[in-house]
Short mmCIF file of C-alpha atoms and ligand atoms in Angstrom, two decimals:
data_model
loop_
_atom_site.label_atom_id
_atom_site.label_comp_id
_atom_site.label_asym_id
_atom_site.label_seq_id
_atom_site.Cartn_x
_atom_site.Cartn_y
_atom_site.Cartn_z
CA UNK A 16 0.00 0.00 0.00
CA UNK A 17 2.93 2.33 0.75
CA UNK A 18 6.26 2.59 -1.03
CA UNK A 19 8.84 5.23 -0.14
CA UNK A 20 12.06 5.38 -2.17
CA UNK A 21 15.01 7.55 -1.18
CA UNK A 22 12.79 10.04 0.61
CA UNK A 23 14.52 13.12 1.97
CA UNK A 24 12.95 16.07 3.81
CA UNK A 25 14.93 19.18 4.49
CA UNK A 26 13.59 22.21 6.36
CA UNK A 27 15.34 25.42 5.36
CA UNK A 28 15.57 28.18 7.94
CA UNK A 29 17.63 30.92 6.35
CA UNK A 30 21.21 29.66 6.37
CA UNK A 31 20.45 26.57 8.44
CA UNK A 32 19.12 23.36 6.96
CA UNK A 33 17.49 20.74 9.16
CA UNK A 34 17.63 17.24 7.67
CA UNK A 35 14.44 15.99 9.30
CA UNK A 36 14.50 12.89 7.05
CA UNK A 37 17.94 12.02 5.67
CA UNK A 38 16.96 8.93 3.70
CA UNK A 39 13.89 6.73 3.98
CA UNK A 40 13.28 3.55 1.96
CA UNK A 41 10.17 1.76 3.10
CA UNK A 42 7.56 -0.72 1.88
CA UNK A 43 4.37 -1.39 3.81
CA UNK A 44 1.91 -4.05 2.64
CA UNK A 45 -1.88 -3.89 2.90
CA UNK A 46 -3.09 -4.99 6.32
CA UNK A 47 0.17 -4.47 8.21
CA UNK A 48 0.21 -2.93 11.69
CA UNK A 49 3.44 -0.95 11.96
CA UNK A 50 4.78 0.84 15.04
CA UNK A 51 7.26 3.68 14.43
CA UNK A 52 9.54 4.49 17.34
CA UNK A 53 12.59 6.67 17.91
CA UNK A 54 13.95 9.54 19.95
CA UNK A 55 12.26 12.92 20.16
CA UNK A 56 13.19 14.81 16.98
CA UNK A 57 14.19 11.70 15.01
CA UNK A 58 11.72 12.45 12.19
CA UNK A 59 8.64 10.38 13.07
CA UNK A 60 6.03 13.11 12.63
CA UNK A 61 7.76 14.38 9.49
CA UNK A 62 7.53 10.86 8.05
CA UNK A 63 3.84 10.66 9.03
CA UNK A 64 3.07 14.02 7.44
CA UNK A 65 4.58 12.83 4.15
CA UNK A 66 2.69 9.50 4.31
CA UNK A 67 -0.50 11.44 5.10
CA UNK A 68 -0.06 13.73 2.06
CA UNK A 69 0.12 16.75 4.37
CA UNK A 70 3.70 17.53 3.43
CA UNK A 71 5.83 16.81 0.38
CA UNK A 72 9.28 15.25 0.44
CA UNK A 73 12.16 17.43 -0.70
CA UNK A 74 13.21 14.55 -2.98
CA UNK A 75 12.45 10.86 -3.52
CA UNK A 76 9.27 9.00 -4.52
CA UNK A 77 6.09 8.13 -2.67
CA UNK A 78 3.63 5.61 -4.09
CA UNK A 79 0.31 5.18 -2.26
CA UNK A 80 -1.75 2.24 -3.52
CA UNK A 81 0.27 2.44 -6.73
CA UNK A 82 -0.41 6.16 -7.27
CA UNK A 83 2.71 8.33 -7.61
CA UNK A 84 1.81 10.93 -5.00
CA UNK A 85 4.55 13.34 -6.11
CA UNK A 86 2.65 13.97 -9.38
CA UNK A 87 -0.63 14.92 -7.73
CA UNK A 88 -1.73 18.53 -7.61
CA UNK A 89 -3.05 20.08 -4.39
CA UNK A 90 -6.67 19.23 -5.08
CA UNK A 91 -6.06 15.58 -5.96
CA UNK A 92 -3.81 15.29 -2.91
CA UNK A 93 -6.67 16.55 -0.71
CA UNK A 94 -9.07 14.08 -2.30
CA UNK A 95 -6.71 11.13 -1.73
CA UNK A 96 -6.26 12.26 1.85
CA UNK A 97 -9.98 12.53 2.61
CA UNK A 98 -10.87 9.27 0.92
CA UNK A 99 -8.05 6.91 1.84
CA UNK A 100 -6.38 8.18 4.98
CA UNK A 101 -7.40 8.74 8.57
CA UNK A 102 -4.90 10.86 10.50
CA UNK A 103 -4.57 11.20 14.26
CA UNK A 104 -2.30 14.20 14.84
CA UNK A 105 0.23 14.43 17.66
CA UNK A 106 -1.36 17.77 18.60
CA UNK A 107 -4.94 16.60 17.86
CA UNK A 108 -5.66 19.57 15.51
CA UNK A 109 -9.36 19.75 16.38
CA UNK A 110 -11.43 22.68 15.12
CA UNK A 111 -11.58 25.02 18.13
CA UNK A 112 -15.10 26.48 18.30
CA UNK A 113 -16.66 23.23 17.12
CA UNK A 114 -18.19 20.45 19.19
CA UNK A 115 -16.73 16.96 19.45
CA UNK A 116 -19.62 15.63 17.36
CA UNK A 117 -19.13 18.23 14.63
CA UNK A 118 -15.38 17.55 14.56
CA UNK A 119 -16.09 13.86 13.97
CA UNK A 120 -18.81 14.59 11.37
CA UNK A 121 -16.45 16.70 9.28
CA UNK A 122 -14.75 13.91 7.26
CA UNK A 123 -18.18 12.40 6.54
CA UNK A 124 -19.35 15.58 4.83
CA UNK A 125 -16.79 14.94 2.07
CA UNK A 126 -17.97 11.35 1.59
CA UNK A 127 -20.27 11.15 -1.42
CA UNK A 128 -21.27 7.55 -0.78
CA UNK A 129 -23.28 8.44 2.32
CA UNK A 130 -26.87 9.62 2.68
CA UNK A 131 -27.29 12.56 5.03
CA UNK A 132 -29.23 10.43 7.52
CA UNK A 133 -26.24 8.07 7.84
CA UNK A 134 -23.88 10.80 9.03
CA UNK A 135 -24.84 11.19 12.69
CA UNK A 136 -25.13 7.43 13.42
CA UNK A 137 -21.67 6.89 11.91
CA UNK A 138 -20.17 9.72 13.97
CA UNK A 139 -21.83 8.39 17.15
CA UNK A 140 -20.48 4.90 16.43
CA UNK A 141 -16.93 6.27 16.20
CA UNK A 142 -17.37 8.30 19.41
CA UNK A 143 -18.79 5.23 21.15
CA UNK A 144 -15.74 3.20 20.09
CA UNK A 145 -13.55 5.64 22.05
CA UNK A 146 -16.03 5.86 24.98
CA UNK A 147 -16.86 9.53 24.48
CA UNK A 148 -20.62 9.63 23.87
CA UNK A 149 -21.26 11.72 27.01
CA UNK A 150 -19.23 14.70 25.79
CA UNK A 151 -20.39 15.11 22.19
CA UNK A 152 -21.49 18.74 22.54
CA UNK A 153 -18.36 19.91 24.34
CA UNK A 154 -15.90 22.02 22.38
CA UNK A 155 -12.18 21.14 22.62
CA UNK A 156 -11.53 23.78 25.32
CA UNK A 157 -14.20 22.05 27.41
CA UNK A 158 -12.62 18.63 27.12
CA UNK A 159 -9.76 17.01 28.99
CA UNK A 160 -6.51 16.28 27.11
CA UNK A 161 -7.35 12.62 26.78
CA UNK A 162 -10.90 13.41 25.66
CA UNK A 163 -9.53 15.70 22.91
CA UNK A 164 -7.20 12.92 21.85
CA UNK A 165 -10.13 10.52 21.64
CA UNK A 166 -12.11 12.94 19.47
CA UNK A 167 -9.10 13.08 17.14
CA UNK A 168 -9.04 9.27 17.02
CA UNK A 169 -12.79 8.99 16.36
CA UNK A 170 -12.47 11.55 13.55
CA UNK A 171 -9.70 9.48 11.92
CA UNK A 172 -11.76 6.27 12.03
CA UNK A 173 -15.17 7.55 11.03
CA UNK A 174 -14.73 7.27 7.25
CA UNK A 175 -13.35 3.74 7.56
CA UNK A 176 -10.21 4.69 5.57
CA UNK A 177 -7.90 2.01 4.14
CA UNK A 178 -4.91 3.59 5.94
CA UNK A 179 -4.81 4.97 9.46
CA UNK A 180 -1.82 7.09 10.51
CA UNK A 181 -1.74 7.72 14.25
CA UNK A 182 0.92 9.96 15.79
CA UNK A 183 1.21 9.15 19.53
CA UNK A 184 -2.54 8.35 19.86
CA UNK A 185 -2.24 7.27 23.53
CA UNK A 186 0.14 10.03 24.70
CA UNK A 187 -2.54 11.58 26.93
CA UNK A 188 -4.50 8.48 27.86
CA UNK A 189 -4.52 6.45 31.06
CA UNK A 190 -3.78 2.74 30.70
CA UNK A 191 -7.38 1.59 30.61
CA UNK A 192 -8.45 4.08 27.93
CA UNK A 193 -5.25 3.26 25.99
CA UNK A 194 -6.21 -0.41 25.98
CA UNK A 195 -9.69 0.46 24.71
CA UNK A 196 -8.25 2.60 21.90
CA UNK A 197 -5.64 -0.03 20.93
CA UNK A 198 -8.28 -2.77 20.73
CA UNK A 199 -10.35 -0.56 18.42
CA UNK A 200 -7.28 -0.18 16.17
CA UNK A 201 -6.59 -3.92 16.43
CA UNK A 202 -10.12 -4.84 15.31
CA UNK A 203 -9.87 -2.38 12.39
CA UNK A 204 -6.56 -4.02 11.45
CA UNK A 205 -8.22 -7.45 11.65
CA UNK A 206 -10.71 -6.18 9.05
CA UNK A 207 -7.83 -5.33 6.72
CA UNK A 208 -7.15 -1.67 7.49
CA UNK A 209 -3.43 -0.79 7.39
CA UNK A 210 -2.19 1.01 10.48
CA UNK A 211 0.99 3.02 10.99
CA UNK A 212 1.32 4.24 14.55
CA UNK A 213 4.01 6.40 16.16
CA UNK A 214 4.56 5.66 19.81
CA UNK A 215 7.26 6.00 22.42
CA UNK A 216 5.63 3.46 24.72
CA UNK A 217 6.89 -0.13 24.38
CA UNK A 218 3.57 -1.51 25.72
CA UNK A 219 1.74 0.13 22.83
CA UNK A 220 4.25 -1.10 20.23
CA UNK A 221 3.36 -4.69 21.27
CA UNK A 222 0.03 -4.34 19.43
CA UNK A 223 1.90 -3.98 16.13
CA UNK A 224 3.27 -6.82 14.05
CA UNK A 225 6.25 -4.80 12.81
CA UNK A 226 8.40 -2.23 14.58
CA UNK A 227 10.46 0.43 12.78
CA UNK A 228 12.93 2.63 14.61
CA UNK A 229 14.09 6.04 13.37
CA UNK A 230 17.25 7.88 14.34
CA UNK A 231 18.36 11.19 12.83
CA UNK A 232 15.91 10.84 9.95
CA UNK A 233 16.87 7.28 8.96
CA UNK A 234 15.46 3.83 9.62
CA UNK A 235 17.97 2.02 11.84
CA UNK A 236 15.85 -0.99 12.74
CA UNK A 237 12.94 -2.81 11.07
CA UNK A 238 11.76 -6.00 12.75
CA UNK A 239 8.75 -8.28 12.64
CA UNK A 240 7.26 -8.46 16.13
CA UNK A 241 5.38 -11.73 15.73
CA UNK A 242 3.87 -13.88 13.00
CA UNK A 243 1.04 -11.91 11.30
CA UNK B 9 2.94 24.44 51.01
CA UNK B 10 -0.49 23.49 49.62
CA UNK B 11 -3.77 23.09 51.50
CA UNK B 12 -7.05 22.37 49.71
CA UNK B 13 -10.22 22.13 51.82
CA UNK B 14 -13.53 20.94 50.38
CA UNK B 15 -12.62 22.10 46.88
CA UNK B 16 -15.35 21.80 44.28
CA UNK B 17 -15.21 22.81 40.61
CA UNK B 18 -18.33 22.80 38.49
CA UNK B 19 -18.40 23.73 34.79
CA UNK B 20 -21.78 25.06 33.71
CA UNK B 21 -22.81 24.52 30.12
CA UNK B 22 -26.33 25.87 29.85
CA UNK B 23 -28.53 23.31 31.57
CA UNK B 24 -25.77 20.78 32.08
CA UNK B 25 -23.34 20.93 34.98
CA UNK B 26 -20.08 19.00 34.86
CA UNK B 27 -18.67 18.22 38.31
CA UNK B 28 -15.03 18.21 37.25
CA UNK B 29 -13.97 18.18 40.92
CA UNK B 30 -16.60 16.86 43.32
CA UNK B 31 -14.64 17.22 46.55
CA UNK B 32 -10.92 17.58 47.10
CA UNK B 33 -9.21 17.73 50.52
CA UNK B 34 -5.46 17.73 50.19
CA UNK B 35 -2.31 18.75 52.09
CA UNK B 36 1.08 18.80 50.42
CA UNK B 37 4.22 19.62 52.45
CA UNK B 38 7.26 21.54 51.24
CA UNK B 39 9.65 19.31 49.33
CA UNK B 40 7.21 16.53 48.47
CA UNK B 41 7.21 14.89 45.05
CA UNK B 42 3.60 13.94 44.32
CA UNK B 43 2.32 11.99 41.30
CA UNK B 44 -1.35 12.48 40.39
CA UNK B 45 -2.91 9.68 38.41
CA UNK B 46 -6.40 8.71 37.29
CA UNK B 47 -8.54 8.00 34.25
CA UNK B 48 -8.94 10.42 31.38
CA UNK B 49 -11.49 13.03 32.49
CA UNK B 50 -11.13 12.32 36.22
CA UNK B 51 -10.21 15.95 37.03
CA UNK B 52 -6.40 15.99 37.07
CA UNK B 53 -5.88 19.04 34.85
CA UNK B 54 -8.73 20.86 36.58
CA UNK B 55 -6.99 20.25 39.92
CA UNK B 56 -3.66 21.43 38.48
CA UNK B 57 -5.24 24.61 37.08
CA UNK B 58 -6.63 25.46 40.51
CA UNK B 59 -3.29 24.71 42.21
CA UNK B 60 -1.56 26.85 39.58
CA UNK B 61 -3.89 29.82 40.19
CA UNK B 62 -5.10 29.63 36.59
CA UNK B 63 -8.63 28.75 37.58
CA UNK B 64 -10.72 29.36 40.68
CA UNK B 65 -12.64 26.67 42.56
CA UNK B 66 -16.44 26.98 42.57
CA UNK B 67 -16.27 26.56 46.36
CA UNK B 68 -13.80 25.53 49.05
CA UNK B 69 -10.50 26.99 50.24
CA UNK B 70 -7.02 27.02 48.78
CA UNK B 71 -4.03 28.05 50.87
CA UNK B 72 -0.67 28.36 49.09
CA UNK B 73 2.26 28.88 51.48
CA UNK B 74 -0.27 30.11 54.03
CA UNK B 75 -1.84 32.68 51.68
CA UNK B 76 -5.61 32.30 51.20
CA UNK B 77 -5.64 32.29 47.43
CA UNK B 78 -9.42 32.77 47.21
CA UNK B 79 -9.03 36.33 48.53
CA UNK B 80 -6.48 37.45 45.94
CA UNK B 81 -7.51 39.74 43.11
CA UNK B 82 -6.49 39.01 39.54
CA UNK B 83 -3.28 41.03 39.69
CA UNK B 84 -2.04 39.48 42.94
CA UNK B 85 -2.95 36.04 41.59
CA UNK B 86 -0.77 36.70 38.53
CA UNK B 87 2.10 37.85 40.72
CA UNK B 88 1.92 34.74 42.93
CA UNK B 89 1.84 32.60 39.82
CA UNK B 90 4.88 34.19 38.19
CA UNK B 91 6.94 34.21 41.36
CA UNK B 92 6.16 30.92 43.05
CA UNK B 93 4.89 28.49 40.43
CA UNK B 94 6.32 26.86 37.33
CA UNK B 95 3.63 25.25 35.17
CA UNK B 96 4.11 22.66 32.44
CA UNK B 97 0.80 22.52 30.55
CA UNK B 98 -0.67 19.35 29.07
CA UNK B 99 -0.95 21.22 25.75
CA UNK B 100 2.40 23.05 26.19
CA UNK B 101 0.80 26.51 25.58
CA UNK B 102 3.89 27.99 23.95
CA UNK B 103 3.68 31.42 22.31
CA UNK B 104 3.29 30.61 18.60
CA UNK B 105 5.38 33.10 16.62
CA UNK B 106 8.11 33.13 19.27
CA UNK B 107 11.35 31.18 19.36
CA UNK B 108 12.11 28.49 21.93
CA UNK B 109 14.64 30.81 23.59
CA UNK B 110 12.17 33.70 23.79
CA UNK B 111 9.49 31.40 25.21
CA UNK B 112 11.89 30.36 27.98
CA UNK B 113 13.07 33.97 28.59
CA UNK B 114 9.49 35.17 29.16
CA UNK B 115 9.13 34.26 32.88
CA UNK B 116 12.53 35.85 33.54
CA UNK B 117 11.35 39.23 32.26
CA UNK B 118 8.95 39.43 35.23
CA UNK B 119 11.70 38.62 37.72
CA UNK B 120 12.90 41.84 39.37
CA UNK B 121 15.81 40.16 41.13
CA UNK B 122 17.71 39.55 37.90
CA UNK B 123 20.06 41.82 35.97
CA UNK B 124 19.41 41.87 32.24
CA UNK B 125 22.73 40.18 31.50
CA UNK B 126 21.66 37.17 33.64
CA UNK B 127 18.61 36.44 31.53
CA UNK B 128 20.06 34.64 28.53
CA UNK B 129 22.50 32.44 30.54
CA UNK B 130 19.63 31.35 32.79
CA UNK B 131 17.42 30.51 29.81
CA UNK B 132 20.24 28.59 28.12
CA UNK B 133 20.86 26.64 31.34
CA UNK B 134 17.21 25.55 31.44
CA UNK B 135 17.26 24.59 27.74
CA UNK B 136 20.49 22.66 28.30
CA UNK B 137 18.85 20.73 31.16
CA UNK B 138 16.25 19.42 28.67
CA UNK B 139 18.87 18.86 25.91
CA UNK B 140 17.44 21.44 23.53
CA UNK B 141 20.27 23.93 22.97
CA UNK B 142 20.44 23.18 19.23
CA UNK B 143 16.88 24.38 18.53
CA UNK B 144 16.73 27.67 20.42
CA UNK B 145 15.74 29.82 17.45
CA UNK B 146 13.04 27.49 16.18
CA UNK B 147 9.42 28.53 16.68
CA UNK B 148 6.95 25.93 18.02
CA UNK B 149 5.69 25.04 14.53
CA UNK B 150 9.29 24.20 13.62
CA UNK B 151 9.78 21.86 16.56
CA UNK B 152 8.80 18.25 17.08
CA UNK B 153 6.10 17.43 19.66
CA UNK B 154 8.66 16.29 22.19
CA UNK B 155 10.83 19.37 21.56
CA UNK B 156 7.83 21.64 22.20
CA UNK B 157 7.18 19.74 25.40
CA UNK B 158 10.78 20.27 26.48
CA UNK B 159 10.55 24.01 25.81
CA UNK B 160 7.46 24.06 28.05
CA UNK B 161 9.43 22.24 30.76
CA UNK B 162 12.45 24.55 30.48
CA UNK B 163 10.12 27.56 30.73
CA UNK B 164 8.60 26.17 33.94
CA UNK B 165 12.01 25.63 35.56
CA UNK B 166 13.83 28.77 34.53
CA UNK B 167 12.70 31.00 37.43
CA UNK B 168 13.55 28.28 39.99
CA UNK B 169 10.02 28.42 41.48
CA UNK B 170 9.24 26.83 44.84
CA UNK B 171 6.42 24.78 43.27
CA UNK B 172 6.46 22.99 39.93
CA UNK B 173 3.18 21.72 38.50
CA UNK B 174 3.71 19.43 35.53
CA UNK B 175 0.72 18.06 33.59
CA UNK B 176 1.84 14.96 31.66
CA UNK B 177 5.38 16.34 31.04
CA UNK B 178 6.61 13.14 29.35
CA UNK B 179 3.50 12.42 27.25
CA UNK B 180 5.38 13.07 23.99
CA UNK B 181 8.86 11.98 24.99
CA UNK B 182 10.75 8.80 24.19
CA UNK B 183 12.06 6.82 27.14
CA UNK B 184 15.57 8.24 27.09
CA UNK B 185 14.42 11.88 26.96
CA UNK B 186 11.81 11.08 29.65
CA UNK B 187 14.55 9.78 31.94
CA UNK B 188 16.58 12.97 31.35
CA UNK B 189 13.57 15.16 32.18
CA UNK B 190 12.65 13.13 35.26
CA UNK B 191 16.20 13.33 36.64
CA UNK B 192 16.11 17.11 36.20
CA UNK B 193 12.88 17.18 38.22
CA UNK B 194 14.39 14.81 40.78
CA UNK B 195 17.46 17.01 41.30
CA UNK B 196 15.22 20.08 41.70
CA UNK B 197 13.22 18.13 44.28
CA UNK B 198 16.44 17.20 46.08
CA UNK B 199 17.12 20.95 46.38
CA UNK B 200 13.76 21.40 48.12
CA UNK B 201 11.43 22.32 45.25
CA UNK B 202 7.94 20.84 45.63
CA UNK B 203 6.73 18.93 42.58
CA UNK B 204 3.21 17.87 41.65
CA UNK B 205 3.16 15.87 38.45
CA UNK B 206 0.23 14.40 36.53
CA UNK B 207 1.09 11.22 34.68
CA UNK B 208 -0.65 8.17 33.32
CA UNK B 209 2.60 6.21 33.07
CA UNK B 210 3.44 3.99 36.07
CA UNK B 211 7.18 4.18 35.29
CA UNK B 212 7.07 7.95 35.68
CA UNK B 213 5.09 7.77 38.92
CA UNK B 214 7.97 5.77 40.45
CA UNK B 215 10.03 8.99 40.66
CA UNK B 216 7.51 10.41 43.14
CA UNK B 217 7.41 9.70 46.86
CA UNK B 218 3.61 9.96 47.03
CA UNK B 219 0.92 8.86 44.60
CA UNK B 220 -2.60 10.30 44.54
CA UNK B 221 -5.33 8.80 42.39
CA UNK B 222 -8.38 10.71 41.17
CA UNK B 223 -11.69 9.25 40.04
CA UNK B 224 -14.76 11.31 39.10
CA UNK B 225 -13.27 14.44 40.69
CA UNK B 226 -12.39 12.86 44.04
CA UNK B 227 -9.23 11.45 45.60
CA UNK B 228 -9.74 7.71 45.95
CA UNK B 229 -6.21 6.72 46.88
CA UNK B 230 -3.28 8.53 48.54
CA UNK B 231 -0.19 6.45 49.27
CA UNK B 232 3.44 7.02 50.16
CA UNK B 233 5.59 5.32 47.55
CA UNK B 234 8.77 5.04 49.58
CA UNK B 235 10.47 6.73 52.55
CA UNK B 236 11.25 10.38 51.67
N1 LIG C 303 -14.31 24.23 30.29
C1 LIG C 303 -15.00 23.09 30.53
N2 LIG C 303 -16.34 23.04 30.37
C2 LIG C 303 -17.02 21.89 30.61
N3 LIG C 303 -16.47 20.74 31.01
C3 LIG C 303 -15.15 20.72 31.19
C4 LIG C 303 -14.33 21.88 30.95
N4 LIG C 303 -13.03 21.55 31.20
C5 LIG C 303 -13.03 20.26 31.57
N5 LIG C 303 -14.29 19.75 31.56
C6 LIG C 303 -14.70 18.39 31.94
O1 LIG C 303 -14.23 18.16 33.27
C7 LIG C 303 -13.75 16.81 33.40
C8 LIG C 303 -12.34 16.82 33.96
O2 LIG C 303 -11.46 17.37 33.03
P1 LIG C 303 -9.88 17.36 33.24
O3 LIG C 303 -9.26 18.10 32.10
O4 LIG C 303 -9.54 17.83 34.60
O5 LIG C 303 -9.54 15.79 33.15
P2 LIG C 303 -8.13 15.04 33.23
O6 LIG C 303 -8.15 14.14 34.39
O7 LIG C 303 -7.01 16.03 33.14
O8 LIG C 303 -8.16 14.16 31.92
P3 LIG C 303 -6.98 13.74 30.90
O9 LIG C 303 -6.23 12.64 31.57
O10 LIG C 303 -7.79 13.24 29.72
O11 LIG C 303 -6.16 14.94 30.59
C9 LIG C 303 -13.83 16.17 32.02
O12 LIG C 303 -14.91 15.27 32.01
C10 LIG C 303 -14.07 17.33 31.06
O13 LIG C 303 -14.95 16.97 30.00
N1 LIG C 304 8.92 23.34 10.12
C1 LIG C 304 10.14 22.98 10.59
N2 LIG C 304 11.21 23.78 10.39
C2 LIG C 304 12.42 23.43 10.85
N3 LIG C 304 12.70 22.29 11.49
C3 LIG C 304 11.67 21.44 11.72
C4 LIG C 304 10.35 21.74 11.29
N4 LIG C 304 9.54 20.70 11.67
C5 LIG C 304 10.33 19.81 12.29
N5 LIG C 304 11.61 20.25 12.34
C6 LIG C 304 12.76 19.54 12.91
O1 LIG C 304 12.84 18.26 12.27
C7 LIG C 304 13.20 17.26 13.22
C8 LIG C 304 12.20 16.11 13.17
O2 LIG C 304 10.95 16.56 13.65
P1 LIG C 304 9.75 15.55 13.91
O3 LIG C 304 8.58 16.38 14.34
O4 LIG C 304 9.55 14.68 12.72
O5 LIG C 304 10.29 14.66 15.11
P2 LIG C 304 9.58 13.48 15.92
O6 LIG C 304 10.36 12.25 15.74
O7 LIG C 304 8.12 13.43 15.59
O8 LIG C 304 9.76 13.95 17.42
P3 LIG C 304 8.78 13.81 18.71
O9 LIG C 304 8.92 12.41 19.18
O10 LIG C 304 9.39 14.80 19.64
O11 LIG C 304 7.39 14.17 18.28
C9 LIG C 304 13.27 17.93 14.58
O12 LIG C 304 14.62 18.06 14.96
C10 LIG C 304 12.60 19.28 14.39
O13 LIG C 304 13.24 20.30 15.15
MG1 LIG C 305 6.42 13.90 16.63
MG1 LIG C 306 -5.61 16.45 31.66
#
């Protein structure tokens, strides 16, 4: 589903260049559950932003389900993103003056295969999966950190995308809520959805069947955790 | 240093009332290192915001170093906050178009005991303690999640406050960086600084000498972890 070849991402700040990704070669098959680990600043979120079509590599090739993403214009990139990818951001990125329910409904509004009466039930189902049905009218500033994180997760799942990219999805969750969220991701993976998850917690990486470690913008380790 | 008596915090949203804190009675002595744990939404950040003088309780009394905080007006509250308390926010709350260095310098500008030539060395010392001296001119949007978190930590430490309140300070940090941050907090505690830290990670709570657990806005457990 994902092929990265010789991907490089440089951030230019005047005279300084930050090599956020020095060189990434990576293949991920449909249905894999991949954990991405590595030190703070090693390039994990930068990698996720490129996979999620939110950022472009400085050089190198990215193929998503066979499509050469580099060639896509901004509008096609947005369409691929909305249709195929669910993204849980490290900083949640919820719409501020918008309720939890409306935040989760948003991706559904772009989905032409749905009738308008399907929208709310689908959103409620996603919120129920992350145990947040009693806060649906709260805006992000009226939610706890972990509740905001769960809204971000529900929003990523609601369109049943073929690829879920989750950047530290349990960073603000207690162990019990983390287990609930990870079993939701596990059951989606069992139905064939590909998951790439950034985490710094070893307990969370155990849910994956493959672990990739980044250091200074390169992959230094790529191991199968257990038989898929 | 901290006394909370019969603290209650209700959020009103039209007809609905959320009892974020139902009843909190709590005494914390100078020099303690307290970990606050509990499920997502149990009231931890609400408690921290009241301790940090960023929010007022709906009812009940808060004494900070003997001062009845309830009686303070807005300006005195701000002065207490800047002088006595260092706060690491769950969402970091860095100033957006402001470099890491400037974010860390900000609390020092309020400190009348410092000469202007002391400011930058102090800020650099705090940034060095969190291993971030190579990113001092980056703005938050140019920093990784864990780097932003470390700027927030450095900013909380830089004025050497008598009380540090840290809400999930390692939520976005890999294990090695977490250990570095926790040993900084531990050495501050060894010098007599009181630390109250919210965490959902048991490994992090082991650095504390007292663990408090919240559930539905109440303290359900309060244990000494080891001899102080
Ligand atoms: N401004 C607000 N208006 C209404 N409800 C609020 C507001 N802020 C917080 N709440 C509610 O109060 C409860 C406690 O929130 P708090 O942020 O203290 O939880 P927490 O223990 O820090 O959770 P987490 O571990 O997820 O960060 C939550 O159920 C939340 O929805
Ligand atoms: N817009 C930007 N401009 C300049 N440098 C950047 C920018 N965004 C990220 N960086 C730098 O690129 C490097 C990689 O950042 P990235 O966010 O991918 O790290 P990460 O592995 O996700 O870290 P964390 O675990 O802390 O979230 C960091 O050193 C960061 O300072
Ligand atoms: Mg990151
Ligand atoms: Mg919180």
